[in-house]
Amino acid sequence: MDKKALEALLKDMSLEEKVMQLVQISGAEYEADAEITGVERGQVKDNVKRLAGSTLGIWGSKSLRRIQEQYMSEHPHHIPLMFMLDVIHGHKTVLPCPLGQGATFDPDAVRKGAELQAREAAADGVHATFSPMADLCRDARWGRIMESTGEDKLLNSRMAAAMVEGYQGKDLKDNAHVAACVKHFAAYGAAEGGRDYNNTELSEHTLREYYLRAYGEAIKKKPAMVMTSFNSINGIPATGNRILMRKILREEFGFQGVLISDWAAVGEMINHGYAEDQRDAALKGMLAGVDIDMCSGCYSAHLEGLVNAGIVPIKMLNEAVLRVLNMKNDLGLFEDPFRGLDADVTPVITEESRRLAREMVAASIVLLENKGKTLPLGKEKIAFVGPYADTKKLQSSWAFSGDDENTVSVWEAASEVYEAENIKSAAGCTMLDQDAVTAREIRHIDNWQDINNCLLAEAISVAEWADTVVLCLGEDMAQSGEATSKVSLRLPAVQMQLLHEIKKTGKKIVTLVFTGRPLELMEVRELSDALMVCWLPGTEGGHGILDVLTGKVSPSGRLTASFPYTVGQEPLHYDMYPTGRPKPENGPGPYTSRYLDCENGALYPFGYGLSYTSFSYGDARLSAQTMSPYETITASVTVKNTGDRKGSATVQLYIRDITGSRVRPIRELADFKKISLEPGAVEEVSFVINEEMLRFWTAEEKWESEPGKFQVWICDNSRDGKPLEFQLS
Ligand code: GLC
């Protein structure tokens, strides 16, 4: 439909019709087995169901076609209903959770993964996904760190931009892409105490320098939507925050798409103490520029009255409605309201989609320890032990449209690789301690102790039979994601007991950790001969993990979030400030910024990861020692594979601005390149440093660089390497 026709349609719509285009209701209003991802409010009124502009949480071409046919037949202007769904890291083929995808340090792979997700979701009638989550996360206590790509603003920027490109492609009208939604705007990951939905206190400087960066880069790729976050920022809920939404998002970032609230976030301004009642919340949401009210009921109940009372200008309403109509138009829904609703087409997992997923699993795995080259495994007798040894539940809590049945477990993959007589498996213990709490329930298992005594006895006998034990431990998938904040980052006690008991058998232990967040792994490190983080790997989890365990693929993942010595260090991030009393590298130093009982940095830092081969970095070189703002400097290093296996190195460029009008971090990631080298091969890796990379939010409240001295590292993690220096004139 062309612009004039859209405007004519808008003009012809009744006030009620306009208001309802700004209302999103749960898919449960249309279908019993909808996925509910928020607090339900009970059935909506008939007119709301008949006229609501969009719904979420349902998929499947057959049922959505039936829903769309009925909806359009009843709609006065036959405006199509929009179907939205959380396709976060997979629809049918579930990929590694985003924290694992980030660990690939491969935006192109992540873009291809988003393309695959979009293809599968669009074939199931989905028009829009609520992804990418571009929230910067420095606090492992916050369970939603699993849905992010971690603590670094540059890596998050590259990954979020890649996901928007992958989801949307070049033309939203084609039936292999879906509208993207950058979320949660803004700074949701900075929740105080790591407690979900909590307030965030951020200076303008920290907000702009760190937390807004990835949203801004993703918005440059023109996502169809942005979603507001649940948190308040410096005391004002994001969903009613006019400065954040109208000044920064719309004016500065130039976002022209649809701004949708998070689930019930408009109404929750009452709980925040920012809105008197639902009518006031509806007003505050509109004034802030929220176009669609997801499931709070405030817009459907009060917006028409607010317009009739002249409190909400009709111009403001029309602008919001036109943005929603434009989105439907960009999706081609006016020409083809049944796109993706071909009853004969349902997305299936293909060899190609499995291959892509399997490669991403292997590339996401981070090898943390490999004492005495325990890995890769040889032809020894192997016991696969632990609650993750033989489970198909390798997806996250945000992969509900995927079927566990399609997942390849570690044990199934091992059974394809090894002769039956050479492998055995045992669960060894329950996943969780007796009264563990997950997002939605307390799991209390009667006769829990008896169960675990039996499981342990079986595991010990299997371990005594084996040469090597692959111990598959981790957090339950329901212990990361929304509303899963924790004050402990330790593995469940019952799993640690299993580890200690297996250690007593004297066998080699390869520990695999399945998790959606950084964990405390110091004790696990001491007791393991090899240690790998496998995240929540999804459908091809078992295959990807066995490809790495057997050496078919050398591990190349790098951490995207700091793994602490202890939770007491949280929030923890590598790009910290030096302080006026920096702790010396080689010791405590009196009167310095340190803990009496812990290191300042991480047990395993951002960017860290091992390979089965080894790499040597030659001396880094700079093409010049000074540069004007109009010049560039090339930083180069030769990297050699000094081992006997092919491997991938993630070469990282870090920069430090020594002196500025504001204090500057001890180093920050400025670029990265992943290279693959055969044994003995050498490659020169170069990065171009330009003035734009040196800009920051200065004391003048501007994005600019400042003359002065800079340090540069080219290395393989955020802690090591020797710096070079250059001067910006
Ligand atoms: C949830 C989440 C958000 C999700 C939305 C729709 O509460 O916060 O990430 O996209 O509701 O399911």
XYZ file of C-alpha atoms and ligand atoms in Angstrom:
741
model
C 0.000 0.000 0.000
C 1.451 3.417 -0.836
C 1.841 6.264 1.651
C -1.214 8.146 0.461
C -3.429 5.078 0.756
C -2.140 4.458 4.279
C -2.919 8.010 5.274
C -6.371 7.736 3.718
C -6.948 4.520 5.685
C -5.872 6.255 8.884
C -8.227 9.120 8.166
C -11.130 6.740 7.653
C -10.590 4.767 10.854
C -12.729 5.374 13.922
C -11.045 6.547 17.126
C -11.645 3.115 18.661
C -10.009 1.389 15.706
C -6.999 3.685 15.967
C -6.550 3.097 19.677
C -6.788 -0.666 19.284
C -3.965 -0.710 16.729
C -1.795 0.328 19.722
C -2.964 -2.606 21.809
C -1.187 -5.975 21.929
C -2.950 -8.852 23.660
C -1.766 -12.306 24.668
C -2.083 -15.088 22.133
C -4.038 -16.926 24.831
C -7.024 -14.816 23.745
C -6.943 -16.723 20.460
C -5.385 -20.060 21.305
C -5.304 -22.152 24.480
C -1.682 -23.311 24.218
C -0.178 -19.870 23.702
C 3.197 -19.235 25.365
C 2.624 -16.851 28.266
C 5.729 -14.774 28.978
C 4.307 -12.326 31.452
C 1.788 -11.809 34.236
C -1.679 -12.546 32.880
C -4.522 -10.107 33.541
C -7.476 -12.241 32.591
C -9.642 -12.218 29.510
C -9.928 -8.997 27.505
C -13.226 -7.464 26.377
C -14.726 -8.568 23.060
C -14.062 -5.295 21.284
C -10.402 -5.472 22.299
C -10.016 -8.991 20.964
C -11.821 -8.018 17.779
C -9.736 -4.891 17.087
C -6.332 -5.328 18.839
C -3.531 -4.550 16.362
C -1.220 -7.409 17.352
C -0.781 -10.475 19.496
C 2.161 -12.523 20.789
C 3.068 -16.010 21.897
C 1.375 -18.117 19.196
C 2.707 -19.677 15.998
C 1.823 -22.324 13.420
C 0.475 -21.545 9.968
C -2.738 -23.554 10.248
C -4.027 -21.974 13.450
C -2.771 -18.461 12.651
C -4.507 -18.611 9.258
C -7.774 -19.464 11.003
C -7.239 -16.613 13.485
C -6.324 -14.118 10.741
C -9.326 -15.088 8.586
C -11.740 -14.560 11.455
C -10.014 -11.370 12.624
C -9.998 -9.718 9.221
C -13.573 -10.679 8.491
C -14.653 -8.872 11.646
C -12.353 -5.844 11.336
C -14.207 -2.795 9.929
C -11.243 -1.919 7.653
C -9.899 -5.486 7.349
C -6.531 -4.384 8.754
C -4.451 -7.553 9.343
C -3.435 -8.730 12.807
C 0.325 -8.849 13.458
C 1.809 -11.991 15.031
C 4.881 -11.524 17.272
C 6.983 -14.117 19.110
C 10.156 -14.386 21.172
C 12.461 -16.146 18.750
C 15.568 -15.447 20.843
C 17.983 -18.114 19.731
C 15.953 -20.509 17.650
C 12.469 -21.392 16.479
C 12.726 -25.069 15.456
C 16.503 -25.382 15.205
C 17.629 -23.977 18.557
C 21.082 -22.366 18.501
C 23.302 -21.691 21.524
C 21.896 -19.066 23.905
C 23.076 -15.532 23.004
C 25.778 -15.467 25.718
C 27.238 -18.489 23.909
C 26.707 -17.030 20.439
C 28.688 -13.977 21.537
C 31.522 -16.294 22.575
C 32.041 -17.194 18.913
C 33.278 -13.629 18.351
C 31.880 -14.213 14.850
C 29.162 -11.682 13.930
C 28.800 -13.228 10.484
C 27.940 -16.615 11.992
C 25.467 -14.928 14.333
C 23.870 -13.111 11.385
C 23.451 -16.421 9.558
C 21.939 -17.885 12.718
C 19.407 -15.041 12.848
C 18.575 -15.656 9.177
C 17.874 -19.296 9.963
C 15.663 -18.360 12.912
C 13.756 -15.874 10.760
C 13.252 -18.415 7.961
C 11.795 -20.973 10.344
C 9.647 -18.491 12.268
C 8.283 -16.791 9.122
C 7.257 -20.210 7.783
C 5.226 -20.597 10.960
C 3.388 -17.322 10.409
C 5.496 -15.143 12.721
C 5.827 -11.523 11.556
C 8.133 -10.115 14.254
C 10.570 -11.393 16.857
C 11.471 -9.729 20.151
C 15.190 -9.928 19.510
C 18.099 -8.888 19.659
C 18.523 -8.173 23.326
C 21.259 -5.514 23.276
C 21.453 -4.995 27.041
C 24.990 -4.662 28.363
C 25.413 -6.967 31.368
C 28.144 -6.765 33.975
C 26.355 -8.683 36.716
C 26.207 -12.486 36.669
C 23.591 -12.425 39.431
C 21.123 -11.173 36.802
C 19.722 -14.254 35.089
C 18.988 -12.437 31.840
C 22.718 -12.138 31.145
C 22.038 -15.433 29.353
C 20.034 -13.572 26.694
C 22.756 -10.987 26.135
C 26.109 -11.199 24.416
C 27.836 -10.005 27.574
C 29.729 -7.124 29.141
C 31.414 -5.403 26.236
C 29.813 -2.513 24.359
C 31.703 -3.179 21.085
C 31.018 -6.916 20.935
C 27.364 -6.321 21.860
C 27.130 -3.659 19.148
C 28.496 -5.942 16.450
C 26.335 -8.883 17.543
C 23.079 -6.924 17.889
C 23.607 -5.264 14.498
C 24.309 -8.670 12.929
C 21.124 -10.118 14.411
C 18.972 -7.252 13.075
C 20.471 -7.796 9.608
C 19.911 -11.546 9.830
C 16.310 -11.309 11.026
C 15.200 -8.583 8.591
C 17.297 -9.204 5.486
C 16.991 -6.670 2.696
C 13.202 -6.711 2.319
C 10.771 -7.406 5.118
C 8.145 -8.377 2.558
C 9.930 -11.558 1.597
C 8.636 -14.563 3.417
C 11.974 -15.630 4.864
C 12.511 -12.736 7.249
C 10.833 -11.220 10.265
C 10.802 -7.780 11.850
C 13.452 -7.352 14.547
C 12.961 -5.664 17.897
C 15.952 -4.196 19.744
C 15.433 -4.557 23.476
C 15.237 -3.690 26.340
C 15.612 0.047 26.029
C 17.394 0.951 28.162
C 20.073 -0.211 30.589
C 17.953 -3.103 31.892
C 21.159 -5.057 32.564
C 22.316 -2.548 35.187
C 19.586 -3.536 37.688
C 20.735 -2.742 41.211
C 21.977 -5.815 43.039
C 21.566 -7.842 39.873
C 17.933 -8.208 40.907
C 15.610 -8.352 37.901
C 13.219 -5.436 37.276
C 15.127 -3.295 39.828
C 16.031 0.371 39.489
C 19.205 1.358 37.634
C 21.232 4.324 38.828
C 23.448 5.558 36.017
C 25.222 8.818 35.335
C 24.609 10.316 31.905
C 28.219 9.440 31.178
C 27.934 5.744 32.067
C 24.588 5.457 30.317
C 25.963 6.877 27.098
C 29.507 5.540 27.277
C 28.503 1.924 27.956
C 24.831 1.048 28.199
C 23.372 2.832 25.163
C 26.071 1.927 22.662
C 24.793 -1.433 21.403
C 21.187 -0.206 21.072
C 22.467 2.718 19.018
C 24.542 0.523 16.701
C 21.685 -1.935 16.239
C 19.241 0.899 15.480
C 21.521 2.021 12.633
C 20.412 -1.237 10.945
C 16.801 0.044 11.044
C 14.995 -2.553 13.168
C 11.218 -2.372 12.826
C 10.767 -2.137 16.598
C 12.391 -1.199 19.893
C 11.062 -2.482 23.213
C 11.017 -0.510 26.443
C 12.603 -2.019 29.536
C 10.964 -2.799 32.873
C 13.471 -0.871 34.956
C 13.421 2.708 36.072
C 16.488 4.736 35.197
C 17.562 7.222 37.843
C 14.067 7.029 39.268
C 11.987 7.320 36.080
C 10.546 4.111 34.566
C 11.930 3.624 31.044
C 8.398 3.081 29.725
C 7.384 6.581 30.761
C 10.744 8.232 30.229
C 10.291 11.008 27.701
C 13.973 12.027 27.616
C 15.056 8.466 26.954
C 12.386 7.749 24.357
C 11.660 10.990 22.551
C 14.985 12.814 22.888
C 17.565 10.012 22.797
C 15.807 7.190 20.932
C 13.806 9.221 18.396
C 15.833 12.398 17.924
C 19.420 11.356 18.589
C 19.315 7.737 17.379
C 16.829 8.637 14.638
C 14.618 5.640 15.341
C 11.419 5.873 13.264
C 9.920 2.455 13.887
C 7.455 1.144 16.435
C 8.187 1.485 20.157
C 6.508 -1.367 22.029
C 6.378 -1.702 25.800
C 7.545 -4.814 27.534
C 4.830 -7.091 28.913
C 2.511 -4.963 31.124
C 5.269 -2.367 31.608
C 2.842 0.516 30.919
C 0.589 -0.553 33.793
C 3.565 -1.338 36.013
C 4.326 2.382 36.245
C 1.653 2.269 38.954
C 3.703 -0.241 40.964
C 6.783 1.896 40.376
C 4.880 4.771 41.970
C 5.185 6.850 38.824
C 1.546 6.654 37.647
C -1.534 7.207 39.806
C -3.696 4.667 38.005
C -4.153 2.957 34.641
C -5.415 6.165 33.020
C -2.352 8.063 34.222
C -0.119 5.196 33.072
C -1.696 5.268 29.611
C -1.072 9.026 29.439
C 2.556 8.689 30.564
C 3.175 5.893 28.069
C 1.789 7.945 25.193
C 3.639 11.107 26.212
C 6.871 9.102 26.297
C 6.107 7.822 22.801
C 5.220 4.202 23.494
C 3.284 3.095 20.411
C 2.115 -0.370 21.478
C 0.996 -1.286 24.989
C 1.842 -4.979 25.440
C -0.750 -6.687 27.602
C -1.278 -4.058 30.309
C -4.796 -3.025 29.278
C -4.133 0.659 29.982
C -4.373 1.859 26.379
C -7.462 -0.219 25.574
C -9.234 1.071 28.675
C -8.255 4.737 28.725
C -6.644 6.053 25.544
C -9.913 6.833 23.750
C -11.101 8.834 26.764
C -7.786 10.688 26.994
C -8.061 11.704 23.329
C -11.711 12.708 23.650
C -10.796 14.802 26.688
C -8.121 16.538 24.603
C -5.417 15.376 27.004
C -3.699 13.210 24.388
C -3.540 15.216 21.145
C -5.112 13.372 18.197
C -1.931 14.207 16.260
C 0.131 12.212 18.769
C -2.258 9.278 18.481
C -2.263 9.389 14.677
C 1.553 9.386 14.567
C 1.666 6.276 16.728
C -1.029 4.493 14.714
C 0.674 5.376 11.455
C 3.918 3.811 12.699
C 2.073 0.573 13.404
C 0.331 0.661 10.012
C 3.679 1.371 8.341
C 5.184 -1.683 10.019
C 2.337 -3.873 8.778
C 2.805 -2.329 5.351
C 6.559 -2.953 5.381
C 5.767 -6.586 6.132
C 3.476 -6.637 3.079
C 0.509 -7.620 5.224
C -1.976 -5.409 3.387
C -1.154 -7.158 0.113
C -0.698 -10.577 1.706
C -2.227 -10.874 5.179
C -1.728 -14.642 5.008
C 2.039 -14.532 4.390
C 3.657 -17.497 6.084
C 0.236 -19.007 6.696
C 0.383 -21.640 3.987
C -1.113 -24.582 5.837
C 1.012 -27.001 3.826
C 4.269 -25.370 4.878
C 5.664 -25.953 8.328
C 9.308 -25.354 9.208
C 11.343 -28.508 9.625
C 14.837 -28.985 10.912
C 17.071 -29.754 7.951
C 20.551 -31.170 7.554
C 21.638 -27.638 6.644
C 20.107 -26.077 9.746
C 21.639 -28.788 11.923
C 25.028 -28.203 10.312
C 24.861 -24.479 11.019
C 23.765 -25.108 14.609
C 26.437 -27.760 15.163
C 29.199 -25.458 13.912
C 27.955 -22.657 16.130
C 27.889 -24.917 19.199
C 31.499 -25.957 18.612
C 32.565 -22.344 18.009
C 30.810 -21.139 21.170
C 32.529 -23.576 23.545
C 35.178 -21.926 25.738
C 38.028 -24.148 26.899
C 39.162 -22.787 30.278
C 41.627 -25.485 31.408
C 43.385 -28.383 29.696
C 45.969 -29.673 32.171
C 48.470 -32.056 30.620
C 46.581 -31.929 27.317
C 43.818 -34.096 28.712
C 41.784 -33.026 25.687
C 41.047 -33.986 22.990
C 39.868 -37.405 24.152
C 41.563 -40.469 22.768
C 40.339 -44.057 22.517
C 40.174 -44.540 26.264
C 37.135 -45.872 28.122
C 34.924 -42.898 28.893
C 32.191 -42.402 31.478
C 29.717 -39.613 30.764
C 28.442 -38.658 34.196
C 26.221 -35.895 35.574
C 22.729 -34.443 35.167
C 23.688 -33.018 31.766
C 25.239 -36.257 30.470
C 22.077 -37.658 28.940
C 19.408 -34.988 28.766
C 17.759 -33.363 25.796
C 17.010 -30.260 27.842
C 19.908 -28.281 26.409
C 17.821 -25.268 25.402
C 17.215 -22.124 27.439
C 13.969 -20.904 28.988
C 13.654 -18.670 25.899
C 13.519 -21.488 23.362
C 9.953 -22.602 23.985
C 9.045 -23.055 20.300
C 11.820 -25.623 19.900
C 11.111 -29.292 20.672
C 13.451 -31.009 23.115
C 12.873 -34.215 21.133
C 14.955 -32.751 18.302
C 17.914 -32.109 20.584
C 20.969 -34.357 20.420
C 22.189 -35.092 23.948
C 25.840 -35.498 24.873
C 25.282 -39.236 25.399
C 23.534 -39.687 22.041
C 26.390 -37.919 20.269
C 28.964 -39.976 22.169
C 27.140 -43.172 21.184
C 27.543 -42.194 17.534
C 31.280 -41.703 17.931
C 32.446 -44.428 20.289
C 32.006 -48.200 20.356
C 29.326 -49.146 22.882
C 31.789 -51.139 24.954
C 33.998 -48.066 25.410
C 31.479 -45.706 26.957
C 29.055 -45.721 29.854
C 26.817 -43.055 31.371
C 25.267 -42.216 34.725
C 23.297 -39.210 35.940
C 25.198 -39.178 39.228
C 22.786 -36.758 40.930
C 19.676 -34.672 40.462
C 20.132 -31.391 38.594
C 19.201 -29.271 41.575
C 19.400 -29.343 45.325
C 16.280 -30.416 47.135
C 14.587 -27.042 47.630
C 15.949 -25.204 44.664
C 14.041 -22.252 43.293
C 13.509 -21.662 39.618
C 11.774 -18.792 37.862
C 8.348 -20.192 38.488
C 8.517 -22.888 41.125
C 10.276 -24.399 44.090
C 11.377 -27.866 43.156
C 10.914 -30.062 46.210
C 11.602 -33.724 45.588
C 10.458 -36.192 48.212
C 12.952 -38.936 49.143
C 15.516 -36.734 47.412
C 18.393 -38.057 49.534
C 17.585 -41.689 48.693
C 17.450 -40.861 45.011
C 20.816 -39.156 45.127
C 22.435 -41.921 47.136
C 21.486 -44.383 44.408
C 22.549 -42.078 41.595
C 25.904 -41.437 43.280
C 26.626 -45.113 43.834
C 25.921 -45.854 40.177
C 28.124 -42.969 39.028
C 31.055 -44.076 41.155
C 30.935 -47.599 39.781
C 30.799 -46.279 36.223
C 33.691 -43.922 36.954
C 35.777 -46.744 38.439
C 35.257 -48.698 35.193
C 36.416 -45.786 33.003
C 39.776 -44.193 32.239
C 38.325 -40.722 31.891
C 35.146 -39.183 33.283
C 33.383 -36.480 31.268
C 31.449 -34.767 34.040
C 28.458 -32.815 32.668
C 27.359 -30.282 35.289
C 25.569 -26.974 35.271
C 22.702 -24.725 36.207
C 19.225 -25.909 35.361
C 17.896 -24.179 32.225
C 15.127 -22.689 34.377
C 17.717 -20.923 36.545
C 18.646 -18.335 33.942
C 16.479 -16.047 31.864
C 13.755 -13.732 33.150
C 13.137 -13.350 36.884
C 15.994 -15.713 37.810
C 18.389 -13.458 39.720
C 20.567 -15.330 42.216
C 23.016 -14.346 44.962
C 24.957 -17.573 44.549
C 27.004 -18.359 41.457
C 28.012 -21.776 42.738
C 26.940 -25.032 41.134
C 24.270 -26.887 43.159
C 25.778 -28.527 46.244
C 24.610 -31.937 45.081
C 26.656 -31.541 41.885
C 29.733 -30.377 43.773
C 29.397 -33.450 45.993
C 29.319 -35.607 42.855
C 32.487 -33.909 41.587
C 34.310 -34.548 44.867
C 33.220 -38.198 44.933
C 34.318 -38.756 41.339
C 37.633 -37.069 42.170
C 38.206 -39.728 44.849
C 38.218 -42.406 42.125
C 41.465 -40.885 40.834
C 40.268 -40.825 37.240
C 40.911 -37.988 34.812
C 38.030 -35.545 34.930
C 36.863 -33.415 32.001
C 34.219 -31.067 33.381
C 31.671 -29.536 31.018
C 29.671 -26.638 32.482
C 26.232 -25.891 31.038
C 25.181 -22.430 32.091
C 23.468 -19.196 31.057
C 25.681 -17.012 33.248
C 29.241 -16.780 34.625
C 29.688 -19.093 37.621
C 32.204 -19.471 40.436
C 34.477 -22.216 39.088
C 37.591 -22.026 41.252
C 36.842 -25.276 43.116
C 35.714 -26.954 39.882
C 38.994 -25.836 38.302
C 41.057 -27.366 41.102
C 39.280 -30.718 40.807
C 39.218 -30.949 36.985
C 41.891 -31.909 34.505
C 40.039 -30.074 31.760
C 37.226 -27.547 31.997
C 34.922 -26.248 29.233
C 31.923 -23.895 29.261
C 29.193 -25.208 26.918
C 26.531 -22.541 27.693
C 22.979 -23.713 26.797
C 23.865 -25.182 23.416
C 20.477 -26.074 21.926
C 19.437 -28.627 19.321
C 22.901 -29.698 18.160
C 24.445 -29.440 21.616
C 25.643 -33.043 21.839
C 27.161 -33.097 18.350
C 28.960 -29.777 18.727
C 30.348 -30.769 22.116
C 31.592 -34.159 20.880
C 33.191 -32.465 17.864
C 35.287 -30.493 20.358
C 35.873 -33.316 22.865
C 37.187 -35.615 20.106
C 39.329 -32.893 18.520
C 37.384 -32.805 15.254
C 37.066 -29.103 16.011
C 39.550 -27.206 18.136
C 37.768 -24.997 20.698
C 37.818 -21.312 19.744
C 35.205 -19.657 21.970
C 36.180 -16.642 24.060
C 34.394 -15.421 27.198
C 31.994 -12.539 26.696
C 31.446 -12.027 30.432
C 33.944 -12.170 33.304
C 33.899 -15.349 35.404
C 34.562 -14.162 38.985
C 36.513 -15.709 41.850
C 33.440 -15.036 43.935
C 29.986 -13.474 43.568
C 31.196 -10.807 45.985
C 33.020 -9.202 43.096
C 29.820 -8.587 41.091
C 29.176 -6.488 39.105
C 32.472 -7.353 37.442
C 33.841 -6.223 34.104
C 37.288 -5.942 32.531
C 36.973 -2.324 31.388
C 37.193 -0.921 34.911
C 38.690 2.435 35.901
C 42.236 2.731 37.299
C 41.170 4.723 40.436
C 43.563 7.144 42.170
C 45.260 4.231 43.917
C 45.561 1.431 41.402
C 46.565 -1.915 42.799
C 50.058 -2.838 41.547
C 50.186 -5.746 39.074
C 52.401 -7.859 41.231
C 51.074 -7.499 44.742
C 48.561 -5.971 47.120
C 50.227 -2.631 47.809
C 49.160 -0.760 50.959
C 46.419 1.870 50.569
C 45.457 0.695 47.088
C 42.093 -0.132 45.531
C 41.857 -3.851 46.316
C 40.106 -6.488 48.409
C 41.819 -8.002 51.417
C 40.422 -11.396 50.475
C 40.196 -11.510 46.685
C 41.763 -10.406 43.408
C 40.319 -7.359 41.669
C 40.014 -9.049 38.305
C 38.228 -12.164 37.111
C 39.237 -15.787 37.561
C 38.654 -16.017 33.803
C 38.492 -12.595 32.096
C 36.544 -11.268 29.141
C 38.059 -12.495 25.873
C 39.747 -15.520 27.485
C 39.713 -19.013 26.010
C 42.166 -21.798 25.143
C 42.666 -23.882 22.016
C 44.058 -27.401 21.444
C 46.919 -25.768 19.662
C 49.038 -22.843 20.805
C 49.615 -19.444 19.261
C 52.517 -17.083 19.585
C 52.015 -13.359 19.113
C 55.013 -11.514 17.711
C 55.761 -8.009 18.883
C 52.914 -5.726 17.937
C 53.861 -2.807 15.707
C 52.334 0.600 15.002
C 52.686 2.268 11.614
C 53.293 5.567 13.390
C 53.683 6.933 16.897
C 51.538 9.993 16.311
C 48.350 10.649 14.393
C 46.209 13.681 13.758
C 42.418 13.324 13.950
C 42.407 13.040 10.147
C 44.940 10.243 9.932
C 44.986 6.606 10.924
C 47.521 4.265 12.470
C 47.791 0.616 11.531
C 48.466 -1.753 14.391
C 49.856 -5.106 13.317
C 51.011 -8.361 14.795
C 52.096 -11.699 13.406
C 50.342 -14.682 14.865
C 51.833 -18.147 14.537
C 50.218 -21.499 15.199
C 53.010 -23.094 17.219
C 51.110 -26.273 17.969
C 50.377 -29.464 16.054
C 46.708 -28.858 15.319
C 44.669 -26.469 13.261
C 43.034 -23.820 15.414
C 41.321 -20.450 15.507
C 42.679 -17.426 17.322
C 40.536 -14.415 18.213
C 42.945 -11.530 17.928
C 41.770 -8.643 20.050
C 42.690 -4.958 19.817
C 42.430 -3.013 23.073
C 43.014 0.703 23.535
C 43.480 2.865 26.612
C 43.112 6.635 26.618
C 45.660 7.546 29.298
C 44.284 10.961 30.227
C 40.922 12.514 29.461
C 38.439 15.104 30.619
C 36.829 12.102 32.282
C 38.589 9.069 33.749
C 39.015 6.342 31.139
C 38.981 2.526 31.515
C 42.240 0.607 31.898
C 41.500 -0.830 28.464
C 38.567 -1.301 26.139
C 37.987 -3.559 23.148
C 38.386 -1.556 19.946
C 38.288 -4.342 17.346
C 38.737 -8.091 16.919
C 39.435 -10.612 14.191
C 39.059 -14.385 14.248
C 41.619 -16.240 12.160
C 42.149 -19.926 11.462
C 45.696 -21.280 11.159
C 47.129 -24.643 10.179
C 49.997 -25.927 12.364
C 53.115 -23.802 11.748
C 51.224 -21.208 9.724
C 51.868 -17.508 10.321
C 49.450 -14.663 9.586
C 49.879 -10.926 9.874
C 46.801 -9.373 11.510
C 46.287 -5.637 11.152
C 43.820 -3.179 12.591
C 43.278 0.376 11.450
C 42.961 2.817 14.342
C 41.050 5.973 13.445
C 39.919 8.974 15.415
C 36.347 7.756 15.672
C 37.498 4.762 17.737
C 38.979 7.164 20.291
C 35.814 9.148 20.951
C 34.044 9.074 24.289
C 31.413 11.033 26.216
C 33.594 13.878 27.408
C 33.136 16.248 30.310
C 31.736 18.637 27.697
C 28.856 16.160 27.253
C 29.910 15.502 23.674
C 31.021 12.468 21.662
C 34.571 13.409 20.779
C 38.205 12.352 21.032
C 40.758 14.380 22.944
C 44.432 14.817 22.083
C 46.893 12.899 24.218
C 48.657 9.607 24.768
C 47.056 6.207 24.105
C 48.117 2.643 24.794
C 47.387 -0.234 22.418
C 47.354 -3.991 22.987
C 46.957 -6.696 20.389
C 46.462 -9.921 22.309
C 44.142 -12.815 23.002
C 42.239 -11.638 26.059
C 41.438 -8.523 28.087
C 44.123 -9.077 30.729
C 47.378 -10.059 28.983
C 49.723 -8.478 26.446
C 52.273 -5.660 26.366
C 51.051 -2.163 25.391
C 52.464 0.121 22.702
C 51.901 3.861 22.750
C 50.853 6.546 20.283
C 49.932 10.192 20.488
C 46.780 11.764 19.084
C 47.577 15.365 18.213
C 8.938 -10.587 28.619
C 10.383 -10.138 28.406
C 10.674 -9.690 27.003
C 9.823 -10.470 26.033
C 8.384 -10.053 26.279
C 7.411 -10.780 25.366
O 8.477 -10.132 29.865
O 10.870 -9.154 29.277
O 12.083 -9.860 26.783
O 10.200 -10.187 24.697
O 7.984 -10.243 27.636
O 7.445 -12.140 25.623
